Tab-separated table of C-alpha atoms in Angstrom:
chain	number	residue	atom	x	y	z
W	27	UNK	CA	45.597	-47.818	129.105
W	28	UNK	CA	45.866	-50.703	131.454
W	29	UNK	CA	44.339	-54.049	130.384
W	30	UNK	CA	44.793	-56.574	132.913
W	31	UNK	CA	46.737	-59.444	131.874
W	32	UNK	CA	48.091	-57.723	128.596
W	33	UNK	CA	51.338	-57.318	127.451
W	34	UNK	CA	52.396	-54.446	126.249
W	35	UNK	CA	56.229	-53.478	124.719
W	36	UNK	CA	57.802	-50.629	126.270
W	37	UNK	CA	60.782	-48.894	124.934
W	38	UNK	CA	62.577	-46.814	127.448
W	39	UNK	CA	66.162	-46.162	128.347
W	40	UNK	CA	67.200	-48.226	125.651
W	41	UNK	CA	65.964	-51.458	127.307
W	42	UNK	CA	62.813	-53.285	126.505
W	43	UNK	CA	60.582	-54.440	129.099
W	44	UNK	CA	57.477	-56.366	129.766
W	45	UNK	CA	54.797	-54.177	130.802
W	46	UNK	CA	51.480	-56.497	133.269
W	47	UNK	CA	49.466	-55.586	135.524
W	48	UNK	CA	51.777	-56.983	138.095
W	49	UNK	CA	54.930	-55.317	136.670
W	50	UNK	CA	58.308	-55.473	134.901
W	51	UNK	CA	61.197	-57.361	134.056
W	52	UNK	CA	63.978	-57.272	131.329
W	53	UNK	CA	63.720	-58.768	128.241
W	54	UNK	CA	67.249	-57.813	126.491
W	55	UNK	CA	70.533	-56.129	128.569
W	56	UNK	CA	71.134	-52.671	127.939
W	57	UNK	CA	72.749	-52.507	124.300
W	58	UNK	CA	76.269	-51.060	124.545
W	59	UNK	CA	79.219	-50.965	123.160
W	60	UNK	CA	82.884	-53.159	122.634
W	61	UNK	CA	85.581	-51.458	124.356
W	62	UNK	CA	89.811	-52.665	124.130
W	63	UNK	CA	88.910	-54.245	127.926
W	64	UNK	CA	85.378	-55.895	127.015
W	65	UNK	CA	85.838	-59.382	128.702
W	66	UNK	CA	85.059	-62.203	126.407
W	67	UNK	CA	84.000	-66.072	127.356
W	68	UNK	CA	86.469	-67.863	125.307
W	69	UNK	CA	85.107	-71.100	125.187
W	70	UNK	CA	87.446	-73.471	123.778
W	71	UNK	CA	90.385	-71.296	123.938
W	72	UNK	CA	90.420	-73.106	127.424
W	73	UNK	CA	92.109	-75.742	126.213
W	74	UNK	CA	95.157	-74.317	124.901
W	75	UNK	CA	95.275	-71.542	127.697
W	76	UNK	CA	95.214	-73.179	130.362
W	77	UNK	CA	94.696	-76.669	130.164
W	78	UNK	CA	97.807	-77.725	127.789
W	79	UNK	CA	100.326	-75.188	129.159
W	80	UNK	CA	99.427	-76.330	132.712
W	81	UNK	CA	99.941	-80.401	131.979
W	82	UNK	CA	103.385	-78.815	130.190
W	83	UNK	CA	103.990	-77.229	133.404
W	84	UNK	CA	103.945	-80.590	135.226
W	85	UNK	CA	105.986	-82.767	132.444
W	86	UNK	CA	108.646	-79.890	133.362
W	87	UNK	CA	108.850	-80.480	136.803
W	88	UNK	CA	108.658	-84.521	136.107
W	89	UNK	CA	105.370	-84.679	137.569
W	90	UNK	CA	103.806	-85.707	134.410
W	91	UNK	CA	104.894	-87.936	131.326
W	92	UNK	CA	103.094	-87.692	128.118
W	93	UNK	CA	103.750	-91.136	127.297
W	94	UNK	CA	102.285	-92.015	130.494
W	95	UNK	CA	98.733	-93.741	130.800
W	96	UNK	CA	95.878	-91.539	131.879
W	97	UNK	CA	94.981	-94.766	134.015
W	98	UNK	CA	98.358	-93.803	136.181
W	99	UNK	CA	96.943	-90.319	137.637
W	100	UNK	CA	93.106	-91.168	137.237
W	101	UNK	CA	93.389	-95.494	138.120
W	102	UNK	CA	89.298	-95.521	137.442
W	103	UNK	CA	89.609	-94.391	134.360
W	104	UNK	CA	91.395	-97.804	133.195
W	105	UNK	CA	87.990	-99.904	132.832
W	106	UNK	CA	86.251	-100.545	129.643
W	107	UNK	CA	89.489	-100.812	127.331
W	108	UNK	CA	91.235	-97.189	127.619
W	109	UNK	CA	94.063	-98.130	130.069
W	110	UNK	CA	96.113	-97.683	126.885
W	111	UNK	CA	95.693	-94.019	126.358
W	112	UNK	CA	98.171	-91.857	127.170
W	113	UNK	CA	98.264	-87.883	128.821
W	114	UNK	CA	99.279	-87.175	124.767
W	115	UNK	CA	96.674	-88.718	123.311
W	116	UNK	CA	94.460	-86.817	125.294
W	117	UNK	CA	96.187	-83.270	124.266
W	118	UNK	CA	96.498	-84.069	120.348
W	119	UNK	CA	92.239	-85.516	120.389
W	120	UNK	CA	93.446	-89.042	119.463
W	121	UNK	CA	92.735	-90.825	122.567
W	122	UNK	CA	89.504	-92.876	120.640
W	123	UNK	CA	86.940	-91.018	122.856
W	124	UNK	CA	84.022	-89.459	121.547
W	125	UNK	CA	83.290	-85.787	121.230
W	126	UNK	CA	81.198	-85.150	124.652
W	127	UNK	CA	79.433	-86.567	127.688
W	128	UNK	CA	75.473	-86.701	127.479
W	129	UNK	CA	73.921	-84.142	127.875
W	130	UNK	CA	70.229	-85.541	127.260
W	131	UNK	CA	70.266	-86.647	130.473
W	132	UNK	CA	70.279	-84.715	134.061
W	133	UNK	CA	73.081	-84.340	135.561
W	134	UNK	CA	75.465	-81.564	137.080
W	135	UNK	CA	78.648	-80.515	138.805
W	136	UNK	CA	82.536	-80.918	138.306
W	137	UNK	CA	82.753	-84.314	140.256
W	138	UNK	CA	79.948	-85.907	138.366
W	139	UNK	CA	81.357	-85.137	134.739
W	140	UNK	CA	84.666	-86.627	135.834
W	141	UNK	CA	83.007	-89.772	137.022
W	142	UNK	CA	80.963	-89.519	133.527
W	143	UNK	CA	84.127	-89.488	131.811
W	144	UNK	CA	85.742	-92.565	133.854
W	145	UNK	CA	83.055	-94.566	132.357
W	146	UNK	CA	83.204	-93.644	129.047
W	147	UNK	CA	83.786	-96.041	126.180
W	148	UNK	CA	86.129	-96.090	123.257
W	149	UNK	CA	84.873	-95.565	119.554
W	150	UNK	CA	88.045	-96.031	118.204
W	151	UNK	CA	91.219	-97.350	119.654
W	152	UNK	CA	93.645	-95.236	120.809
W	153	UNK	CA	95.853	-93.541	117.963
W	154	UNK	CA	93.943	-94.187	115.378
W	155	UNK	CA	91.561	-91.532	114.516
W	156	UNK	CA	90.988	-87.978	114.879
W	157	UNK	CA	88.268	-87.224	117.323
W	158	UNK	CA	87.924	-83.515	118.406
W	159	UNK	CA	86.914	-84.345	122.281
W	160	UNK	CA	86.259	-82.195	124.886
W	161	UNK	CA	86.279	-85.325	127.382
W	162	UNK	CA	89.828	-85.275	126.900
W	163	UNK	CA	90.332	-81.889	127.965
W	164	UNK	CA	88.003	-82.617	131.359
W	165	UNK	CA	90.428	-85.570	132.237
W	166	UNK	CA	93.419	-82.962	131.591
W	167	UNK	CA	91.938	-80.738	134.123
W	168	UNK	CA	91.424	-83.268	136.508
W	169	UNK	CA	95.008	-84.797	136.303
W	170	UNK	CA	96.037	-81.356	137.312
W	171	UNK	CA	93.784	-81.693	140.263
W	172	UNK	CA	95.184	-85.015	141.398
W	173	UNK	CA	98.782	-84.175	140.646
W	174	UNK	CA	99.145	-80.890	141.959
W	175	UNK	CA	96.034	-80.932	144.857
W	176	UNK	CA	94.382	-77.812	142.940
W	177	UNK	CA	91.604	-77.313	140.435
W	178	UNK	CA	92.616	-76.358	136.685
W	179	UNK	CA	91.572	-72.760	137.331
W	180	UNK	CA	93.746	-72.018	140.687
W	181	UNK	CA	96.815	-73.693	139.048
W	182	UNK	CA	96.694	-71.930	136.052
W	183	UNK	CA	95.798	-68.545	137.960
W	184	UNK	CA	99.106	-69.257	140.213
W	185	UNK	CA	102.007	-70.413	137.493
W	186	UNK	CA	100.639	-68.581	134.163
W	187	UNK	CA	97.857	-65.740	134.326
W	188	UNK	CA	99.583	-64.432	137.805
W	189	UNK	CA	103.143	-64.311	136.375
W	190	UNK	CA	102.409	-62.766	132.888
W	191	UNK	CA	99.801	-60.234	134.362
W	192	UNK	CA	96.975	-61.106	132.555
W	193	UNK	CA	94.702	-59.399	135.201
W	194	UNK	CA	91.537	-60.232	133.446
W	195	UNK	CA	92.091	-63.527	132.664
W	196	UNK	CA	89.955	-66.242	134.876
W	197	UNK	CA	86.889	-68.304	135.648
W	198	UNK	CA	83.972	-67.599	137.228
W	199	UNK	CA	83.907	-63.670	136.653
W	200	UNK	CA	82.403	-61.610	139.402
W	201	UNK	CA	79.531	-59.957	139.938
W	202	UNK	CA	80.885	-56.407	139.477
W	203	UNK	CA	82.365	-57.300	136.217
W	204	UNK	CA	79.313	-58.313	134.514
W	205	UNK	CA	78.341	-54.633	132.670
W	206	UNK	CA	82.024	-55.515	130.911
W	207	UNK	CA	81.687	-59.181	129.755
W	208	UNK	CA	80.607	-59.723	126.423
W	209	UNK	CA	77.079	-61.617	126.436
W	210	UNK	CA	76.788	-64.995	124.109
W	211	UNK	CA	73.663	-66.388	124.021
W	212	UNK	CA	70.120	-66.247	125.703
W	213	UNK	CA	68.982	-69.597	127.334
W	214	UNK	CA	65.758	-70.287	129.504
W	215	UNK	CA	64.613	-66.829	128.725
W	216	UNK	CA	68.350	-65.001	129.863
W	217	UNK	CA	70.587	-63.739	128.505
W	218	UNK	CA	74.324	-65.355	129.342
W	219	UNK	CA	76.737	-62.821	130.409
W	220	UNK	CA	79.190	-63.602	132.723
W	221	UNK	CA	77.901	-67.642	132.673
W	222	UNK	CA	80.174	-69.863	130.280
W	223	UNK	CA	77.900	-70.766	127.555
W	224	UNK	CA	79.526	-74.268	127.072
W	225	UNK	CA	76.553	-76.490	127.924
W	226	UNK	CA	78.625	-79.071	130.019
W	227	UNK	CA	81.228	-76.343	131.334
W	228	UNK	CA	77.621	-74.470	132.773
W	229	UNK	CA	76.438	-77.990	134.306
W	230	UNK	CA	80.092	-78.450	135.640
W	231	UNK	CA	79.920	-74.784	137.505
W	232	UNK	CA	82.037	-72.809	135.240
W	233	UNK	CA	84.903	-74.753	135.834
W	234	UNK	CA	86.439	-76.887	132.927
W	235	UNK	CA	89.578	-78.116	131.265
W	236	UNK	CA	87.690	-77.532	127.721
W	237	UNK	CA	85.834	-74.298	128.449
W	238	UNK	CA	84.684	-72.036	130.990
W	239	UNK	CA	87.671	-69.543	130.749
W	240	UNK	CA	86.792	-65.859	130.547
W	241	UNK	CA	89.687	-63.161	129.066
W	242	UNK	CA	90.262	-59.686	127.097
W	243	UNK	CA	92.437	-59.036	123.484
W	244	UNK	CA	95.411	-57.703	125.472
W	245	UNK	CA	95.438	-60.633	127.757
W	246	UNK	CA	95.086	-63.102	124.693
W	247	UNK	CA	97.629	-60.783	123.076
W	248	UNK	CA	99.813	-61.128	126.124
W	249	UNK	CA	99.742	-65.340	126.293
W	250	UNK	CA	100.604	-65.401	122.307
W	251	UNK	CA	103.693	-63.245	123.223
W	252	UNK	CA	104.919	-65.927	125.616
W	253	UNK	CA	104.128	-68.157	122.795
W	254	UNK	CA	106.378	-66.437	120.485
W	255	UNK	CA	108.754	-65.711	123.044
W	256	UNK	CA	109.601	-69.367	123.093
W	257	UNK	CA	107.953	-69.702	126.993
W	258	UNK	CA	109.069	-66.459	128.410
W	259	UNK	CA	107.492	-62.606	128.125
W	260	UNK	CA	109.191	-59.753	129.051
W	261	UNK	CA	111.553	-60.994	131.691
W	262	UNK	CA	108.852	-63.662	132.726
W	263	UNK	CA	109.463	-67.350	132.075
W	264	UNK	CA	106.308	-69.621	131.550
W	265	UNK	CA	107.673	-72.551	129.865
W	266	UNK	CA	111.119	-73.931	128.685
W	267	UNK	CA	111.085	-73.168	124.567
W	268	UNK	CA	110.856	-77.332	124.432
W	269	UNK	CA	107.365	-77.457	126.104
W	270	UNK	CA	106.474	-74.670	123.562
W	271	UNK	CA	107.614	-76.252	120.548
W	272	UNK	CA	105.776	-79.841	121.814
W	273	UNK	CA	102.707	-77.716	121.963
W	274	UNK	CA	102.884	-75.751	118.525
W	275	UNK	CA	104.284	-78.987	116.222
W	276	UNK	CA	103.047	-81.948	115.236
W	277	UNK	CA	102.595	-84.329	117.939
W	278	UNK	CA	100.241	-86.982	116.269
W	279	UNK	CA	100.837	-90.533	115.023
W	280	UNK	CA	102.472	-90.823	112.224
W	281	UNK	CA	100.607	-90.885	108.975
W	282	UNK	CA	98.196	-88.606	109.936
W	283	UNK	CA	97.242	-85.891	107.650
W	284	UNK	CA	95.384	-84.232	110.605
W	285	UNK	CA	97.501	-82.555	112.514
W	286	UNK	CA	98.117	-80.957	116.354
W	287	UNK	CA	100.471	-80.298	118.691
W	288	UNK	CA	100.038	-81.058	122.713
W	289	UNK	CA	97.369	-78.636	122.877
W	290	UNK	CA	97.332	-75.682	119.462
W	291	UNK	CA	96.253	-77.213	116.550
W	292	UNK	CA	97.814	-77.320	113.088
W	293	UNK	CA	95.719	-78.276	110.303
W	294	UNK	CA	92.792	-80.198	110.696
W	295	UNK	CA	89.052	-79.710	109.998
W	296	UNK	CA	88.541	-76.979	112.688
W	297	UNK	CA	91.559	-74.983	111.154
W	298	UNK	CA	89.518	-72.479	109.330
W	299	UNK	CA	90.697	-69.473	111.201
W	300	UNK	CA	93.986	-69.949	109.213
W	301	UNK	CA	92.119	-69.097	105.826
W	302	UNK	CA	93.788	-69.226	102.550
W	303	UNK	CA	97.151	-66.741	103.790
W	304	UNK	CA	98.411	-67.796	107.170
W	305	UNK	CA	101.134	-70.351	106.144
W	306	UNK	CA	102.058	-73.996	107.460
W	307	UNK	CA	103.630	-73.345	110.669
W	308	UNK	CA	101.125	-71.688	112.300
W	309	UNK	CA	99.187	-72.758	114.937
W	310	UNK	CA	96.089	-71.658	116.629
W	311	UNK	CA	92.780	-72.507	118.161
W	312	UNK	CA	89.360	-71.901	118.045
W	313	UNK	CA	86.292	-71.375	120.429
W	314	UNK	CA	82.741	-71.748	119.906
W	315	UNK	CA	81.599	-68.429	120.723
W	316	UNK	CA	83.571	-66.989	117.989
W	317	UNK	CA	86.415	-66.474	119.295
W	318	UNK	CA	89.805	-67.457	118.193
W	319	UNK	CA	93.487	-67.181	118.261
W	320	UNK	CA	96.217	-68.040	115.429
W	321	UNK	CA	99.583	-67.599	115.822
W	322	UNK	CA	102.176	-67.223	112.590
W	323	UNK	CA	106.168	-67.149	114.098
């Protein structure tokens, strides 16, 4: 019976809708189920990826030092006392910069977070504390961009995903893959799916140095190989088995009890995913939409 202005709840196809007087509209997607090639937003898995193999990438061709000032590739960044911090500082969190720009303001797109994050101030100096920060991971991505003339994304498409054939690896998934992406959350009344959930990767476009990547199991699968495999998978170098061992050891001041390498971390308070069994040595990440990746040689 039709009762203008009412809402009624209509099951049907396995989707329920909104039933007014003037219509439909979708209040859930269609419920189905995880396949081996469901397509996952990674989150923070971004990081170690993309971000910290790419910058790895660049020391190896002498583009990049890590004991090199961020201030050298990004010269705005120097104000307000961080001319000290270096590219490694940046990788291993202990660059004395807090854990994210604000977001209780209005604000959007890439270039405007990066200009954010040049005027950032220290709240700690550099090397001294432990400070999980995805600003670092932004000014990674954009000393890609100013060293190689591309964004984080097309780099890491080019020189790692490309290479290793991880086919379903990227940012920014298309339209015609939604119906195999994984959604996350629901915000302003939609559900994400296909949209990076990270809340300052979505007001930077999708494209990040700390989130914003989207991949499958077997692709994952495929980048740990070249982990293990010392740089290289199958007959496909990535890195030189240096680069890899700077990114999977200990790279942090000395003293510290927490503990990363240029990029994986090692054992510090976001180590959970090793659990009681997976040994020292081991070296993973996490990423806030639950998933993760730990590696045991």
């Amino acid at each position: 019976q039709e009762i203008p202005g009412a809402v009624v709840l209509v099951a049907r196809k396995r989707k329920i809708v909104f039933k007014k007087a003037f219509g439909y509209r979708s209040l859930e997607p269609v419920q189905t189920s995880m396949t081996i090639d469901t397509i996952f937003d990674v989150a923070s898995l971004t990081k170690v990826m993309a971000t910290a193999p790419s910058i790895m990438t660049l020391v190896e061709e002498g583009k990049v030092s890590l004991t090199d000032s961020v201030s050298k590739y990004l010269p705005r960044f120097a104000n307000r006392g961080k001319r000290r911090i270096t590219v490694q500082q940046l990788l291993t969190h202990y660059s004395g910069l807090r854990p994210d720009l604000d977001l209780d303001v209005l604000w959007e797109g890439y270039e405007t977070a990066v200009k954010r994050a040049f005027r950032e101030q220290l709240t700690a100096p550099p090397g001294k504390n432990f400070v999980y920060s995805d600003i670092n991971y932004i000014l990674l991505a954009e000393i890609v961009r100013e060293v190689t003339k591309q964004y984080l994304h097309e780099f890491a498409a080019r020189r790692i995903f490309q290479p290793l054939g991880m086919s379903r690896t990227g940012v920014l998934p298309s339209e015609d893959l939604r119906n195999q992406i994984a959604p996350t959350v629901r915000r302003k009344n939609k559900m994400l799916q296909g949209e990076v959930h990270d809340p300052t990767a979505f007001r930077m476009g999708g494209v990040a140095g700390h989130a914003g990547l989207f991949s499958t199991v077997d692709d994952t699968a495929i980048f740990a190989q070249m982990i293990l495999g010392h740089g290289k998978y199958d007959d496909v170098r990535i890195l030189s088995p240096l680069s890899v061992l700077k990114m999977t050891t200990p790279q942090t001041p000395l003293g510290e009890e927490e503990l990363r390498g240029a990029g994986f971390d090692i054992a510090t308070r976001f180590s959970s995913t090793r659990g009681d069994l997976f040994p020292l040595g081991s070296f993973g990440h996490t990423g806030f939409t639950g998933t993760s990746l730990w590696i045991d040689p």
